[in-house]
């Protein structure tokens, strides 16, 4: 069992706020330890306890690592690949055993999380928590506003209907269009299949945001470790 530390210190160490502000949050009932309200003087075991602020998990264990990666096309979103292809794990500089959070198909680019935090992974990937992903798709042909609207109404796919939370035409042309979609689900190649189903095959697909987190400065192939504030942005959308 790891050494138990005061909760206000754990919150401050996570970079969310000062100890005094953490004490105010505790008194205000915003902090839960394993689902129960805390009081001043309570301590947390970083190796086993779950500490949340406003419902968002706080990474209090040094063993828990989560990275934001800008995945280039051609990189596989798995922990290992039997064919020896480069995976998202290969691009992370860590000695921890990490796993991709959700999926981003090999041909697609953009933001993906890599983590060993099971609680955080569940909150990001389970639809009940409502964490969306935003994509920018370059497609063939001229997309009309009615077609864009159809993406939010729903499209029938082989594995059932699918719909975007929102869809916006960014740019239209004679031979290509750019459309931005916000998705809740993460079914296999769902965005590509939806756009193909409405007559506009994807030529390039980039994930630009996970929940409320984006990072336009992160170069393809680069990654950075998430802060507690980043995690709040993801989960609070």
Tab-separated table of C-alpha atoms in Angstrom:
chain	number	residue	atom	x	y	z
A	1	UNK	CA	0.000	0.000	0.000
A	2	UNK	CA	1.328	3.417	-0.954
A	3	UNK	CA	1.702	6.168	1.622
A	4	UNK	CA	-1.584	7.971	2.153
A	5	UNK	CA	-1.409	11.720	1.525
A	6	UNK	CA	-3.721	14.556	2.444
A	7	UNK	CA	-6.353	15.120	-0.194
A	8	UNK	CA	-5.699	18.852	-0.541
A	9	UNK	CA	-2.043	18.083	-1.216
A	10	UNK	CA	-2.993	15.455	-3.829
A	11	UNK	CA	-5.212	17.963	-5.640
A	12	UNK	CA	-2.508	20.635	-5.535
A	13	UNK	CA	0.117	18.137	-6.772
A	14	UNK	CA	-2.135	17.377	-9.747
A	15	UNK	CA	-1.850	21.036	-10.719
A	16	UNK	CA	-5.540	21.864	-10.463
A	17	UNK	CA	-5.481	24.481	-7.723
A	18	UNK	CA	-3.733	25.613	-4.575
A	19	UNK	CA	-4.102	23.687	-1.326
A	20	UNK	CA	-6.295	26.444	0.081
A	21	UNK	CA	-8.589	26.307	-2.955
A	22	UNK	CA	-8.641	22.508	-2.644
A	23	UNK	CA	-9.752	22.846	0.977
A	24	UNK	CA	-12.585	25.119	-0.115
A	25	UNK	CA	-13.599	22.554	-2.770
A	26	UNK	CA	-13.601	19.810	-0.116
A	27	UNK	CA	-15.762	21.854	2.244
A	28	UNK	CA	-18.069	22.668	-0.661
A	29	UNK	CA	-18.689	18.981	-1.357
A	30	UNK	CA	-17.012	19.019	-4.748
A	31	UNK	CA	-14.439	16.337	-3.849
A	32	UNK	CA	-15.314	12.648	-3.532
A	33	UNK	CA	-13.119	9.784	-2.355
A	34	UNK	CA	-14.278	6.444	-3.749
A	35	UNK	CA	-17.668	8.036	-4.345
A	36	UNK	CA	-18.097	9.538	-0.889
A	37	UNK	CA	-17.767	13.160	0.294
A	38	UNK	CA	-14.534	14.011	2.075
A	39	UNK	CA	-13.718	16.156	5.068
A	40	UNK	CA	-10.600	18.113	5.914
A	41	UNK	CA	-7.956	15.752	7.209
A	42	UNK	CA	-8.930	12.835	4.959
A	43	UNK	CA	-6.119	11.109	3.126
A	44	UNK	CA	-5.946	9.257	-0.189
A	45	UNK	CA	-4.053	6.103	-1.142
A	46	UNK	CA	-2.689	6.885	-4.638
A	47	UNK	CA	-2.334	3.185	-5.449
A	48	UNK	CA	-5.961	2.207	-4.929
A	49	UNK	CA	-8.324	5.124	-4.195
A	50	UNK	CA	-10.354	7.060	-6.757
A	51	UNK	CA	-10.442	10.797	-6.083
A	52	UNK	CA	-12.753	13.051	-8.111
A	53	UNK	CA	-13.297	16.793	-8.333
A	54	UNK	CA	-16.672	17.824	-9.767
A	55	UNK	CA	-17.050	14.249	-10.973
A	56	UNK	CA	-13.753	14.227	-12.855
A	57	UNK	CA	-11.056	11.718	-11.769
A	58	UNK	CA	-7.865	13.290	-10.430
A	59	UNK	CA	-4.655	11.413	-11.392
A	60	UNK	CA	-3.065	11.118	-7.944
A	61	UNK	CA	-0.866	8.094	-8.659
A	62	UNK	CA	2.532	8.633	-10.268
A	63	UNK	CA	2.060	5.229	-11.929
A	64	UNK	CA	-0.877	6.502	-13.986
A	65	UNK	CA	0.137	8.089	-17.275
A	66	UNK	CA	-2.018	9.429	-20.091
A	67	UNK	CA	-0.639	10.951	-23.280
A	68	UNK	CA	-2.169	12.925	-26.102
A	69	UNK	CA	-0.694	11.804	-29.434
A	70	UNK	CA	-1.102	13.308	-32.896
A	71	UNK	CA	-1.229	10.048	-34.845
A	72	UNK	CA	0.129	10.120	-38.393
A	73	UNK	CA	-1.552	8.101	-41.129
A	74	UNK	CA	-0.280	4.532	-41.337
A	75	UNK	CA	0.276	4.091	-37.608
A	76	UNK	CA	-1.814	1.346	-35.966
A	77	UNK	CA	-3.993	2.097	-32.919
A	78	UNK	CA	-3.129	-1.060	-30.993
A	79	UNK	CA	-0.665	-1.940	-28.247
A	80	UNK	CA	1.153	-4.369	-30.572
A	81	UNK	CA	0.898	-5.469	-34.192
A	82	UNK	CA	1.642	-9.053	-35.346
A	83	UNK	CA	2.623	-7.713	-38.771
A	84	UNK	CA	5.312	-5.530	-37.240
A	85	UNK	CA	3.739	-2.222	-38.248
A	86	UNK	CA	4.369	0.895	-36.174
A	87	UNK	CA	1.828	1.400	-33.390
A	88	UNK	CA	0.775	4.385	-31.298
A	89	UNK	CA	2.668	2.840	-28.363
A	90	UNK	CA	5.908	3.018	-30.356
A	91	UNK	CA	5.535	6.797	-30.510
A	92	UNK	CA	5.255	7.293	-26.724
A	93	UNK	CA	8.372	7.717	-24.583
A	94	UNK	CA	7.379	5.798	-21.458
A	95	UNK	CA	8.415	2.644	-19.617
A	96	UNK	CA	4.827	1.972	-18.496
A	97	UNK	CA	2.554	-0.605	-20.129
A	98	UNK	CA	0.164	1.659	-22.024
A	99	UNK	CA	-2.858	1.084	-24.243
A	100	UNK	CA	-4.696	3.196	-26.831
A	101	UNK	CA	-7.935	4.730	-25.578
A	102	UNK	CA	-10.514	3.869	-28.215
A	103	UNK	CA	-9.571	3.551	-31.861
A	104	UNK	CA	-8.466	5.621	-34.821
A	105	UNK	CA	-8.116	3.569	-37.997
A	106	UNK	CA	-4.741	3.228	-39.681
A	107	UNK	CA	-5.580	5.539	-42.583
A	108	UNK	CA	-6.808	8.325	-40.296
A	109	UNK	CA	-4.784	10.993	-38.523
A	110	UNK	CA	-5.079	13.173	-35.483
A	111	UNK	CA	-5.607	13.048	-31.761
A	112	UNK	CA	-5.698	9.816	-29.797
A	113	UNK	CA	-5.070	9.101	-26.124
A	114	UNK	CA	-2.683	6.452	-24.823
A	115	UNK	CA	-2.999	5.527	-21.156
A	116	UNK	CA	-2.753	2.984	-18.350
A	117	UNK	CA	-5.587	4.641	-16.393
A	118	UNK	CA	-8.492	2.204	-16.562
A	119	UNK	CA	-10.991	4.493	-14.837
A	120	UNK	CA	-10.233	7.359	-17.206
A	121	UNK	CA	-10.331	5.049	-20.223
A	122	UNK	CA	-13.805	3.849	-19.261
A	123	UNK	CA	-15.093	7.397	-18.829
A	124	UNK	CA	-13.794	8.433	-22.230
A	125	UNK	CA	-14.889	5.381	-24.217
A	126	UNK	CA	-18.255	4.464	-22.653
A	127	UNK	CA	-21.110	6.301	-24.418
A	128	UNK	CA	-22.926	6.935	-21.122
A	129	UNK	CA	-20.312	9.553	-20.166
A	130	UNK	CA	-20.947	11.542	-23.353
A	131	UNK	CA	-17.367	12.309	-24.422
A	132	UNK	CA	-17.482	13.395	-28.068
A	133	UNK	CA	-14.801	13.336	-30.772
A	134	UNK	CA	-14.517	15.961	-33.514
A	135	UNK	CA	-13.307	15.145	-37.019
A	136	UNK	CA	-12.432	17.080	-40.156
A	137	UNK	CA	-13.082	15.030	-43.270
A	138	UNK	CA	-12.002	15.755	-46.821
A	139	UNK	CA	-14.393	13.986	-49.180
A	140	UNK	CA	-14.927	13.514	-52.883
A	141	UNK	CA	-17.463	15.658	-54.705
A	142	UNK	CA	-19.633	18.631	-53.825
A	143	UNK	CA	-21.521	18.072	-50.594
A	144	UNK	CA	-24.848	19.858	-50.291
A	145	UNK	CA	-26.379	21.242	-47.108
A	146	UNK	CA	-29.123	18.627	-47.278
A	147	UNK	CA	-26.528	15.857	-47.368
A	148	UNK	CA	-24.733	17.381	-44.387
A	149	UNK	CA	-28.054	17.514	-42.552
A	150	UNK	CA	-28.624	13.820	-43.332
A	151	UNK	CA	-25.496	12.978	-41.322
A	152	UNK	CA	-27.175	14.295	-38.173
A	153	UNK	CA	-30.559	12.750	-38.965
A	154	UNK	CA	-29.011	9.313	-39.381
A	155	UNK	CA	-27.459	6.987	-41.941
A	156	UNK	CA	-28.162	3.242	-42.227
A	157	UNK	CA	-25.008	1.134	-42.042
A	158	UNK	CA	-24.499	-2.635	-42.110
A	159	UNK	CA	-24.225	-2.733	-38.307
A	160	UNK	CA	-27.143	-0.395	-37.639
A	161	UNK	CA	-28.004	3.293	-37.922
A	162	UNK	CA	-25.375	5.934	-37.199
A	163	UNK	CA	-25.570	9.690	-36.766
A	164	UNK	CA	-23.331	12.626	-36.020
A	165	UNK	CA	-24.058	14.880	-33.057
A	166	UNK	CA	-23.367	17.787	-35.398
A	167	UNK	CA	-22.088	18.276	-38.940
A	168	UNK	CA	-20.975	21.457	-40.676
A	169	UNK	CA	-19.830	22.111	-44.232
A	170	UNK	CA	-16.479	23.905	-43.900
A	171	UNK	CA	-15.660	24.205	-47.586
A	172	UNK	CA	-17.308	23.046	-50.789
A	173	UNK	CA	-15.942	22.705	-54.298
A	174	UNK	CA	-16.525	20.967	-57.585
A	175	UNK	CA	-14.296	17.992	-56.806
A	176	UNK	CA	-13.897	18.013	-53.031
A	177	UNK	CA	-15.544	19.211	-49.837
A	178	UNK	CA	-14.497	19.638	-46.216
A	179	UNK	CA	-16.986	18.676	-43.511
A	180	UNK	CA	-16.614	18.775	-39.731
A	181	UNK	CA	-18.413	16.120	-37.703
A	182	UNK	CA	-18.839	15.608	-33.971
A	183	UNK	CA	-19.414	11.961	-33.032
A	184	UNK	CA	-20.456	10.261	-29.813
A	185	UNK	CA	-19.887	6.628	-30.765
A	186	UNK	CA	-16.636	5.070	-31.883
A	187	UNK	CA	-17.661	2.173	-34.088
A	188	UNK	CA	-15.151	0.755	-36.550
A	189	UNK	CA	-14.511	3.249	-39.397
A	190	UNK	CA	-17.897	4.801	-38.621
A	191	UNK	CA	-17.213	8.271	-40.039
A	192	UNK	CA	-15.779	6.868	-43.258
A	193	UNK	CA	-18.710	4.500	-43.718
A	194	UNK	CA	-21.276	7.223	-43.046
A	195	UNK	CA	-19.766	9.567	-45.600
A	196	UNK	CA	-19.437	6.810	-48.181
A	197	UNK	CA	-23.092	5.907	-47.587
A	198	UNK	CA	-24.207	9.453	-48.520
A	199	UNK	CA	-22.083	9.384	-51.690
A	200	UNK	CA	-18.934	11.169	-50.550
A	201	UNK	CA	-15.989	8.804	-49.960
A	202	UNK	CA	-13.340	10.130	-47.586
A	203	UNK	CA	-9.943	11.058	-48.982
A	204	UNK	CA	-8.521	12.298	-45.673
A	205	UNK	CA	-9.799	12.098	-42.099
A	206	UNK	CA	-8.332	13.936	-39.100
A	207	UNK	CA	-9.556	13.814	-35.506
A	208	UNK	CA	-9.173	17.325	-34.132
A	209	UNK	CA	-10.647	17.120	-30.615
A	210	UNK	CA	-11.465	14.658	-27.848
A	211	UNK	CA	-14.160	16.082	-25.618
A	212	UNK	CA	-13.135	19.672	-25.001
A	213	UNK	CA	-9.430	19.019	-25.596
A	214	UNK	CA	-7.602	20.012	-28.758
A	215	UNK	CA	-3.984	20.905	-29.513
A	216	UNK	CA	-3.170	22.504	-32.857
A	217	UNK	CA	0.504	22.871	-31.871
A	218	UNK	CA	1.089	19.120	-31.533
A	219	UNK	CA	2.973	17.956	-34.635
A	220	UNK	CA	2.249	14.607	-36.341
A	221	UNK	CA	4.006	11.852	-34.406
A	222	UNK	CA	4.466	14.059	-31.337
A	223	UNK	CA	2.865	13.492	-27.958
A	224	UNK	CA	2.600	15.110	-24.553
A	225	UNK	CA	1.551	13.892	-21.143
A	226	UNK	CA	-1.849	15.126	-20.030
A	227	UNK	CA	-2.326	17.339	-17.009
A	228	UNK	CA	-5.281	17.142	-14.650
A	229	UNK	CA	-6.632	20.278	-16.341
A	230	UNK	CA	-6.473	18.511	-19.737
A	231	UNK	CA	-8.470	15.620	-18.291
A	232	UNK	CA	-11.099	18.014	-17.000
A	233	UNK	CA	-11.384	19.536	-20.483
A	234	UNK	CA	-11.921	16.117	-22.022
A	235	UNK	CA	-14.571	14.975	-19.580
A	236	UNK	CA	-16.383	18.289	-19.283
A	237	UNK	CA	-16.460	18.763	-23.062
